[in-house]
Every structure is written in structure tokens, then in C-alpha cells.
Coordinates of C-alpha atoms in Angstrom, one line a residue:
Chain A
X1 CA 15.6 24.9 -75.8
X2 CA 15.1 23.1 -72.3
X3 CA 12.6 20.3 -72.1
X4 CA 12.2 18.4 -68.8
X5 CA 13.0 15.0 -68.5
X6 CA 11.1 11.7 -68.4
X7 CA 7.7 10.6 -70.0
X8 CA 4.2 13.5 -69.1
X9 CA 2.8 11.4 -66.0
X10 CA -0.1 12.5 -63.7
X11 CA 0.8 15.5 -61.9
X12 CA -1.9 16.5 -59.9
X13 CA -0.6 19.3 -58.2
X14 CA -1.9 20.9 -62.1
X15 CA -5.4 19.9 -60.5
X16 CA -4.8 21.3 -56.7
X17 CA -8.5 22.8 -55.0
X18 CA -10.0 20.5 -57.2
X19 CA -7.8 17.5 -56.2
X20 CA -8.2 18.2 -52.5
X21 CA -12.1 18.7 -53.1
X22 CA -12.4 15.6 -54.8
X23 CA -10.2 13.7 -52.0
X24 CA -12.2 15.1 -49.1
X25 CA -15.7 13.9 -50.8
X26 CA -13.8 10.6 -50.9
X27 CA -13.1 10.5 -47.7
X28 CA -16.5 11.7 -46.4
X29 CA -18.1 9.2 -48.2
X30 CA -16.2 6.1 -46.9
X31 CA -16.5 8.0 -43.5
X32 CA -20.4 8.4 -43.4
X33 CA -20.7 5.1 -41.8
X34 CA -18.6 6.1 -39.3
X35 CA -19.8 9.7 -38.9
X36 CA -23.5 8.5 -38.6
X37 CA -22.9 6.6 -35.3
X38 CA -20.9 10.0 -34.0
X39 CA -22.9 12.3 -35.0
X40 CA -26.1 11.7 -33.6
X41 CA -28.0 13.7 -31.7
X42 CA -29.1 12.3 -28.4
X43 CA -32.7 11.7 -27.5
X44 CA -33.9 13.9 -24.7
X45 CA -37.6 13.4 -24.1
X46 CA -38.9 10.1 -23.0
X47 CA -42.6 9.5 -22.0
X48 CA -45.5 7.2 -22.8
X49 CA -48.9 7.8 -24.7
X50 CA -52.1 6.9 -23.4
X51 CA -55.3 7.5 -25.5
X52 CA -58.5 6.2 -27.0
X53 CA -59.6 6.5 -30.6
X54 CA -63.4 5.6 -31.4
X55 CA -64.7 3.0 -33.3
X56 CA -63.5 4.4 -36.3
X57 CA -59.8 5.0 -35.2
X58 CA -60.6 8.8 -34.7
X59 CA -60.7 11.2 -31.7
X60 CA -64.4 11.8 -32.9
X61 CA -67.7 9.9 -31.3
X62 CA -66.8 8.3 -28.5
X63 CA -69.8 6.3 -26.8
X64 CA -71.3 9.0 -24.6
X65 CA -75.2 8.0 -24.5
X66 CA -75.4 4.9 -23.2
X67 CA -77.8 1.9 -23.6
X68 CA -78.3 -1.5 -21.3
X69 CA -76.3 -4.1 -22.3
X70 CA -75.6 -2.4 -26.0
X71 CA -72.1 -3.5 -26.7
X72 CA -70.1 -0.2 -27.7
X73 CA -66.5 -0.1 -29.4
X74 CA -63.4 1.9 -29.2
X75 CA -59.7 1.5 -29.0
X76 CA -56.6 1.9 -26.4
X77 CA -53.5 2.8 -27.5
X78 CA -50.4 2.7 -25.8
X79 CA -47.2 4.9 -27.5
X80 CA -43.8 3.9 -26.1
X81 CA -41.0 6.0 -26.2
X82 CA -39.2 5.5 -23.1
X83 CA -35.9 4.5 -25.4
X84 CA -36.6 0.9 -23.6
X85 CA -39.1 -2.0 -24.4
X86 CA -42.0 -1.6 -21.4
X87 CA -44.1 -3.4 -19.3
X88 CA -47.3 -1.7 -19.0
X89 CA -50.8 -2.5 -16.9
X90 CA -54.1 -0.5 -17.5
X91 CA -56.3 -0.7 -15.0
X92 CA -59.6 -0.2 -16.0
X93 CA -61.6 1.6 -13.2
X94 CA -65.3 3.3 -12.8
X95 CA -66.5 6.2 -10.8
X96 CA -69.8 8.3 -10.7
X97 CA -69.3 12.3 -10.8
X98 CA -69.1 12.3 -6.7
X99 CA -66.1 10.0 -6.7
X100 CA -62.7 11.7 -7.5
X101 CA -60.5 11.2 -10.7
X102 CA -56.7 10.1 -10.7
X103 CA -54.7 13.3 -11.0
X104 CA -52.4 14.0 -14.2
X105 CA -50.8 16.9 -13.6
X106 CA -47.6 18.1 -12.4
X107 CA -44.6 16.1 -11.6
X108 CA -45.0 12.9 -12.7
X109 CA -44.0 11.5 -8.8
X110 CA -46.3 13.8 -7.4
X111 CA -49.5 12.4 -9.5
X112 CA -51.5 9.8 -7.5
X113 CA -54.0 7.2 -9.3
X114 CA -57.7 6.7 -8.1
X115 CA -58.3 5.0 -4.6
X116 CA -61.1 2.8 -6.6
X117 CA -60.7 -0.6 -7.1
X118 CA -59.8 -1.9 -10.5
X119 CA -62.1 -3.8 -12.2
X120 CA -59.7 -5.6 -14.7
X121 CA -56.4 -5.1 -15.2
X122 CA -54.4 -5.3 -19.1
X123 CA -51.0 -5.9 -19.2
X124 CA -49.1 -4.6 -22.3
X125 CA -45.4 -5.2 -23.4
X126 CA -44.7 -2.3 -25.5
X127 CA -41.4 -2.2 -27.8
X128 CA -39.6 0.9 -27.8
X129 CA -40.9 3.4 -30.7
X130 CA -43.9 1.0 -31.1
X131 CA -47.8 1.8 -30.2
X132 CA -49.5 -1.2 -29.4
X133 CA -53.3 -1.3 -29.6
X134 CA -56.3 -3.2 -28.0
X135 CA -59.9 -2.8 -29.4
X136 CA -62.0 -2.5 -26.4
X137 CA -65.8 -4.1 -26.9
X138 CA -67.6 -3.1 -23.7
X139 CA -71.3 -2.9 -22.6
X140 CA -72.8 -2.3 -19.0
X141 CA -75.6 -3.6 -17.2
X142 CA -77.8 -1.5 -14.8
X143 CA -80.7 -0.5 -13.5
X144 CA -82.5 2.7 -13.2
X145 CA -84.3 3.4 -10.4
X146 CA -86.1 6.8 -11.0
X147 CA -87.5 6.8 -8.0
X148 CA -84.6 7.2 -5.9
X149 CA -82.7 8.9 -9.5
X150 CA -79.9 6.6 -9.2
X151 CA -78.7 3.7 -11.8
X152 CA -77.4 0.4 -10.0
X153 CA -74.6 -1.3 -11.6
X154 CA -74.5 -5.2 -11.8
X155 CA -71.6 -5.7 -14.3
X156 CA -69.3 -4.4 -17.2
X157 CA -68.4 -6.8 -19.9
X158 CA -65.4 -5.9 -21.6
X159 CA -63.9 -7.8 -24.0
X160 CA -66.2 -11.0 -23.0
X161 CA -65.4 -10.9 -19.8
X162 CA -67.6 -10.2 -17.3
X163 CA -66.8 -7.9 -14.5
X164 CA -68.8 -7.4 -11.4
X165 CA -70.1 -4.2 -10.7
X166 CA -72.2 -4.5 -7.5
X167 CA -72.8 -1.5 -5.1
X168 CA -71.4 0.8 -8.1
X169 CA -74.4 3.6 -8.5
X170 CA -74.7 6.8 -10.4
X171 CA -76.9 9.2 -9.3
X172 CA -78.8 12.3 -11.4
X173 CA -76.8 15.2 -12.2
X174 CA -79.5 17.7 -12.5
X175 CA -77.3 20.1 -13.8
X176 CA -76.5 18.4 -16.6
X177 CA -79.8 16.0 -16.9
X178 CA -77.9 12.8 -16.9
X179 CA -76.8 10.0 -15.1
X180 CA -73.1 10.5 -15.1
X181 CA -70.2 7.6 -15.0
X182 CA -66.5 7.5 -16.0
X183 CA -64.7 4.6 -17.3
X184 CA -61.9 5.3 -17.2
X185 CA -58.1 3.6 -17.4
X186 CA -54.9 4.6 -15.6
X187 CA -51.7 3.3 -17.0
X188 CA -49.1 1.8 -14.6
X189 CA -45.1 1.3 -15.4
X190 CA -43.2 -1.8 -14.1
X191 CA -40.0 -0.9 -11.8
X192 CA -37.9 -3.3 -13.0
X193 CA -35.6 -2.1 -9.9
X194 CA -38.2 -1.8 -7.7
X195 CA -39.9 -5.0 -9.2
X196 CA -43.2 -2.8 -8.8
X197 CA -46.1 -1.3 -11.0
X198 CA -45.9 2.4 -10.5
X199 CA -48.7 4.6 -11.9
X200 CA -47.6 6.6 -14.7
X201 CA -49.6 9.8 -13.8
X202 CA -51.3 9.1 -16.9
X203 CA -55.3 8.2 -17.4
X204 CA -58.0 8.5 -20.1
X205 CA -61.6 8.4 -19.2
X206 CA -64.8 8.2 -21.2
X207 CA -67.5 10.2 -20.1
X208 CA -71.0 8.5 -20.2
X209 CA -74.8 9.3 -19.7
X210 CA -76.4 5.6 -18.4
X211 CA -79.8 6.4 -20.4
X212 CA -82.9 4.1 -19.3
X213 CA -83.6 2.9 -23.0
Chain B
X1 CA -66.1 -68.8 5.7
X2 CA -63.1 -68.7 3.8
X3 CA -65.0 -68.4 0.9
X4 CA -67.2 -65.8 2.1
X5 CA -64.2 -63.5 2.7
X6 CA -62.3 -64.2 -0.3
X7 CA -65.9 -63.0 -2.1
X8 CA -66.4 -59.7 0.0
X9 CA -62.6 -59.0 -1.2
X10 CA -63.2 -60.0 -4.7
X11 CA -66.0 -57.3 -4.6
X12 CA -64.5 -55.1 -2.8
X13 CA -61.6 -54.5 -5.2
X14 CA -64.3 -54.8 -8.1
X15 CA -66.1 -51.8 -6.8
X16 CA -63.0 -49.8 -6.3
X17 CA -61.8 -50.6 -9.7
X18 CA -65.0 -49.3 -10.8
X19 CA -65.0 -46.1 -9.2
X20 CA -61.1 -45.5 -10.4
X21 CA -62.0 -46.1 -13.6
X22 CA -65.3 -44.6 -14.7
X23 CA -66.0 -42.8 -11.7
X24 CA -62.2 -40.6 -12.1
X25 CA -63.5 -37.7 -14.1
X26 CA -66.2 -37.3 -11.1
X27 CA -63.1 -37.0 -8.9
X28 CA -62.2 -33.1 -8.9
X29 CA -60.4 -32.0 -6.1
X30 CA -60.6 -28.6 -6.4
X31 CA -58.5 -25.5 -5.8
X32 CA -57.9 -23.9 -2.7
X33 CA -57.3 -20.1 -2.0
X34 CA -53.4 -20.9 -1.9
X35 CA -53.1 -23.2 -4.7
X36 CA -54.5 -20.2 -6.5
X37 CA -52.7 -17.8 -5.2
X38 CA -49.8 -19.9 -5.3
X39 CA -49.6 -20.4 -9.4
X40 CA -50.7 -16.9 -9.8
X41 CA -47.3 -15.8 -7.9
X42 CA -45.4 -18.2 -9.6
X43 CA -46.6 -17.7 -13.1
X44 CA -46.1 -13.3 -12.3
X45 CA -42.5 -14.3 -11.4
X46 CA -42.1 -16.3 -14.7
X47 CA -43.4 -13.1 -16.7
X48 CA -41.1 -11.0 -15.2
X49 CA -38.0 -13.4 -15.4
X50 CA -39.2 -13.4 -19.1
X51 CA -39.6 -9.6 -19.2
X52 CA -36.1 -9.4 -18.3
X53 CA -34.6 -11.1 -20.9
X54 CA -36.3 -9.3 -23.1
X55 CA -34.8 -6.4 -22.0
X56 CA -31.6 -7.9 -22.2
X57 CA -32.2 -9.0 -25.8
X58 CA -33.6 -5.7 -26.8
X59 CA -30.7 -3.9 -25.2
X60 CA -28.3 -5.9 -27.2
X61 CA -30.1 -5.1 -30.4
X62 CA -32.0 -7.9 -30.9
X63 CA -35.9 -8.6 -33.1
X64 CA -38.0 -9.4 -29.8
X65 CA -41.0 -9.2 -31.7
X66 CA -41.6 -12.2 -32.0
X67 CA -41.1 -12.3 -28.3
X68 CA -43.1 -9.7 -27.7
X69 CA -46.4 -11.3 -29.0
X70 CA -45.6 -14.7 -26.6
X71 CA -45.0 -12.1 -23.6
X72 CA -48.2 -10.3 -24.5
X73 CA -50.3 -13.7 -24.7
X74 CA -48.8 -14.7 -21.8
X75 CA -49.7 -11.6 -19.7
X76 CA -53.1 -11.9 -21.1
X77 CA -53.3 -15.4 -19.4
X78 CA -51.9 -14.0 -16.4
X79 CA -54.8 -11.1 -16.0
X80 CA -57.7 -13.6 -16.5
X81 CA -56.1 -15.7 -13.6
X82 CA -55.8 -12.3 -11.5
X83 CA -59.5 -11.9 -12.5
X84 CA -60.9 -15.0 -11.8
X85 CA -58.9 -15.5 -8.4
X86 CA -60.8 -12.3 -7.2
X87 CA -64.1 -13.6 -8.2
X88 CA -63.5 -16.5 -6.3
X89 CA -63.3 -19.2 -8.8
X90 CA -60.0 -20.8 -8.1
X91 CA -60.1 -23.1 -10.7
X92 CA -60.0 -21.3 -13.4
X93 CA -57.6 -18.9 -11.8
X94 CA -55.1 -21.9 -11.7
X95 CA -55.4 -23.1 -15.4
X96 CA -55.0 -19.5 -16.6
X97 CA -52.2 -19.4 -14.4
X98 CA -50.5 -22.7 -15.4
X99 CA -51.1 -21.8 -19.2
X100 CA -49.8 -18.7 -18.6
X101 CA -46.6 -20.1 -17.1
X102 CA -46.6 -23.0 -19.8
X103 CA -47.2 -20.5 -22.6
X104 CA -43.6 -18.7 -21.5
X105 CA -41.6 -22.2 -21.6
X106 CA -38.1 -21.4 -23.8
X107 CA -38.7 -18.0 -23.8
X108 CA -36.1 -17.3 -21.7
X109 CA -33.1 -19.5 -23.5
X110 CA -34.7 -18.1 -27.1
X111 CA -33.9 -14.2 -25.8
X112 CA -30.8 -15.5 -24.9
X113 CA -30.1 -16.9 -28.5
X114 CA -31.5 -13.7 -29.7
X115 CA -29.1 -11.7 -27.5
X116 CA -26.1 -13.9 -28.4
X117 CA -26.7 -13.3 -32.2
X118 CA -27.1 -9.7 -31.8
X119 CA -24.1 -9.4 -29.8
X120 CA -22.2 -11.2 -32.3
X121 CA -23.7 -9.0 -35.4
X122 CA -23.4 -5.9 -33.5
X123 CA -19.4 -6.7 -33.1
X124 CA -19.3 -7.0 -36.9
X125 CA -21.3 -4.2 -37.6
X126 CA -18.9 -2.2 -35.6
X127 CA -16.0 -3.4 -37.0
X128 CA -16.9 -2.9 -40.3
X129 CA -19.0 0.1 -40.2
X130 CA -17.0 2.1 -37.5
X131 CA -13.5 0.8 -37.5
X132 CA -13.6 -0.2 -40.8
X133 CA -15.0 3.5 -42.7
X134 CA -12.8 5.3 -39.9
X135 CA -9.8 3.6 -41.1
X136 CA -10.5 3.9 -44.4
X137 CA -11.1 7.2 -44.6
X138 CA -7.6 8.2 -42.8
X139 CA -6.2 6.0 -45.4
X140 CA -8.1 8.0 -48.4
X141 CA -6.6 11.0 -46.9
X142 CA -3.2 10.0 -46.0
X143 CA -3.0 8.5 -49.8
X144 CA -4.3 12.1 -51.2
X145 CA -1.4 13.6 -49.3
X146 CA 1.3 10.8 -50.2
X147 CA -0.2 11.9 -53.7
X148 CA 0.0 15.3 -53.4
X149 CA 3.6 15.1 -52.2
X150 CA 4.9 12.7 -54.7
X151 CA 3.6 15.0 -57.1
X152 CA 5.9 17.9 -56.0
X153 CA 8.8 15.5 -55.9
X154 CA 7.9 14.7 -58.8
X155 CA 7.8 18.4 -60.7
X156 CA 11.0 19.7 -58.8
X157 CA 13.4 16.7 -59.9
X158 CA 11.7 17.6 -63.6
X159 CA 12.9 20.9 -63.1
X160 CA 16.0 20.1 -61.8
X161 CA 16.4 17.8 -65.1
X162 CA 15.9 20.6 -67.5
X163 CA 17.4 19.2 -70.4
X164 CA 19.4 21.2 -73.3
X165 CA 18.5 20.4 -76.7

């Protein structure tokens, strides 16, 4: 009778798919660090978000009817996800119905902002992935002159700070029954190449009837 | 006469001590149109020197919130000088201006701390996590094989060793 020689030992070719199975897990888990960084897929959209939320963080009721000198509340919000940390500047801007709006569609190098002055301008340094909020406290001062059915502005107050509004009018919109004005703000990028603000082709505007309450 | 003059100078340096002294906070010279605009250029520079190492500091995978919130403040500063200069009050547009500016001072030497630390963690990180997990997974397989062949070694000299009993 033949018996083999030396002591049993581990022979794990008795074990073989299951060895190689087991070594391969092995090997996958000490190689997950390095597989993460390798097999990532690449980020292909990069843009910015501009919007305002209402008093109570929703996309609900916004200010629309609007009072003298009755301070009103919402929020801006600026998204970042331009893979970089951003330098941004809102400028905040008002128009009646008659004056145009900054255009936001088509090729972003193709949209142009409003030729309107800006009243203030906010500067916002945005971290990449991040949204970065201000809560906006404004209230405007006019008067309405019903004879002539036009609303002189004297000022804005946004956040404290008093803007001057003279010579800015709204006039009646009889087809609605109001007297119409748009604040609105356009964001601008910084060219760090350029060293330049370039408007983002983006804007949001609130839509207001100046009452004579 | 000699005394007479001596007197007049006597109270002529009296009044001018006077004036310096409690009459100094009366004394505002104020800003002009280019002072203004002068620390308003100078204090937009300083943001965007600051902006700029940021960037570098972010790039190299460094926390710039901290950072973030000074550069923020600072651009804050900066508006309400912008504001002010076009309302004409030049005052007020350089103190927003020159706190803006003052409210930037290290900035620039802590993002490049920041950057410097990062640079140094992402090195080890790499090593570690991407060298280091390459490596040793090339060694987990190249051990499975050394294994896997010493095994067969291993069963052909035991059947070359057959042994009669």
C-alpha cells in the first residue's frame, strides 16, 4: 500500500475556484482605495443657480402687492457648481413694464444683461458644491400720482441700506389694473483671466403691483 | 518793546496749542473724489489678490471656509464703499474701503499655509491610498499565485514520493 510522503499540510489546490475567489475579493478590497480615484466618472455639466425662495424658504408667496415703505422679505440663493470656488456679484436692478428685461436664453455668450443702472451691487464668494444664501429685507418708497397714473420712486431700502431711486416711475398697466415694477437681480461671474465681471446670462426678477395703501 | 513781543509770542503759541489740542477733532479734512476712488481700487485689487489664493488653496485641496466667510465680509465692505462713492459721500466710501482692505490682512499668507498643508496631505494620501492599495493588491495576487504554485509543487513531489509500505 503506497502512502505519500511527509506530514498533510495546506494544499489549496483541493480548494481551487474557491481559493482564487477568495484571493480576488482580497485583492479588490485592498484595491478599492485605489480603484475609487480611477474609476470615477468625470463631471460634465457645470453651471450656476440663481433663485429666490419667499419668506418662508419656498417657491410660494413672493411679495407681489406692494405697500409704501412696508418692509417685505425673501431670500437669494446662489448654487455653485462650476467644479471651482466663484466669485459672484448680483446686481440688483429695477425697471417698469416699458423698460426691457436682461435676456436668459440661448448661448450663454450670446445673453446680454439690462442697460439699467444697478442700484447695489452683492458680491458672493461661493465654494464649489455649496449654495450660499442672503435674506433680502426690502421696502420701497413712492408716490402715486393718479392723476398723471404713474408712481414716482424716491428710494429702495434693502437690507438697511438706502438706495436712491429718483426719476424711476411706473406707470398704469390698464390691462392688468396695476402699477407694474420688476426688481430684479442679474448674476455676474469674475474672469479671473480676463480680471472682469461677466454676466452670467442668468437673472430672477420679482414681479410687483406698487398699490397706493 | 521786548516785552511786548515776547507776550504776543507767548499768546500766540498758547492759542495754537489750544486749537491742536481741543480744537483737533473739529479738524476733518475730508475726502476727495480720488482719495475715494483711490482706496476703492486698491481695496478691489486686495479682494482679488485674496480671491486668488483662495483658488489656489481650494485647488490644492484645502478647508477655505473659514476663508470664505473673511472674503465674503470683506466684499461686503467693499460694496458699501462702491455704494457710498456713487452717492457722493466720500467719506464713508474710504472707511468701508480701508476696512475692507484691513479686514483681508493675512489672508493671503493663511491660504498659503492652507495650500502648503494640503499639498503635503494630499502627497500622503496618495501614497498611501493609491500607491500604497495598488501595490498591495499586486502583492495579494502575486502571493495567491506563489501559493497556488507551491501547492502543485508541492502535490507532484508527494506523488513522486509514493511510499511502499
Amino acid at each position: 500500500m503506497k502512502k505519500p510522503r511527509g506530514g498533510a499540510g495546506l494544499n489549496v489546490r483541493k480548494f481551487g475556484l474557491s481559493y482564487w475567489v477568495a484571493v480576488g475579493v482580497l485583492a479588490l478590497l485592498v484595491a478599492s482605495p485605489f480603484l475609487s480615484r480611477i474609476l470615477v466618472y468625470p463631471r460634465t455639466e457645470f453651471f450656476t443657480e440663481l433663485y429666490i425662495l419667499d419668506a418662508n424658504h419656498k417657491a410660494e408667496n413672493y411679495p407681489f402687492n406692494i405697500t409704501r415703505n412696508q418692509n417685505y422679505s425673501v431670500y437669494l440663493d446662489i448654487g455653485n457648481h462650476l467644479g471651482y470656488c466663484a466669485y459672484y456679484m448680483v446686481q440688483v436692478k429695477f425697471r417698469n413694464q416699458t423698460q426691457l428685461a436682461p435676456t436668459s436664453f440661448g448661448p450663454i455668450e450670446n445673453r446680454s444683461p439690462s442697460s439699467l443702472p444697478s442700484l447695489f451691487n452683492i458680491t458672493a464668494f461661493v465654494a464649489d458644491e455649496a449654495v450660499w444664501e442672503l435674506p433680502l429685507t426690502f421696502s420701497f418708497d413712492y408716490v402715486l400720482d393718479e392723476s398723471l397714473s404713474r408712481v414716482d420712486f424716491s428710494g429702495l431700502r434693502l437690507n438697511g441700506v438706502w438706495l436712491n431711486m429718483t426719476g424711476y416711475t411706473a406707470a398704469w398697466d390698464s390691462e392688468k389694473s396695476e402699477y407694474q415694477g420688476f426688481l430684479f437681480f442679474e448674476l455676474w461671474l469674475y474672469n479671473a483671466s480676463a480680471n472682469v465681471f461677466q454676466y452670467n446670462g442668468r437673472f430672477v426678477s420679482l414681479r410687483f403691483n406698487m398699490t397706493g395703501a | 518793546m521786548a516785552r511786548l513781543t515776547v507776550g504776543f509770542a507767548v499768546f500766540f503759541v498758547s492759542v495754537l496749542f489750544a486749537v491742536f489740542v481741543f480744537g483737533r477733532p473739529f479738524l476733518v479734512f475730508a475726502s476727495s473724489e480720488a482719495d475715494a476712488r483711490s482706496a476703492i481700487v486698491a481695496a478691489e485689487n486686495r479682494v482679488f489678490e485674496c480671491y486668488r489664493a483662495l483658488s489656489d488653496a481650494e485647488m490644492a485641496g484645502a478647508n477655505v471656509t473659514g476663508l470664505l466667510v473673511k472674503l465674503n465680509d470683506a466684499g461686503a465692505l467693499l460694496s458699501k464703499a462702491d455704494l457710498a462713492y456713487a452717492e457722493g459721500n466720500f467719506d464713508s466710501a474710504v472707511a468701508f474701503a480701508v476696512q475692507s482692505s484691513s479686514a483681508l490682512d493675512g489672508f493671503v499668507e493663511e491660504a498659503s499655509v492652507l495650500k502648503e498643508a494640503a499639498a503635503q496631505q494630499n502627497y500622503l494620501d496618495f501614497m498611501v491610498n493609491f500607491v500604497g492599495s495598488g501595490v498591495g493588491a499586486a502583492c495579494v495576487l502575486a502571493g495567491g499565485f506563489a501559493l497556488w504554485t507551491f501547492s502543485k509543487k508541492r502535490e507532484k513531489a508527494k506523488g513522486r514520493g509514493w511510499v511502499e509500505r
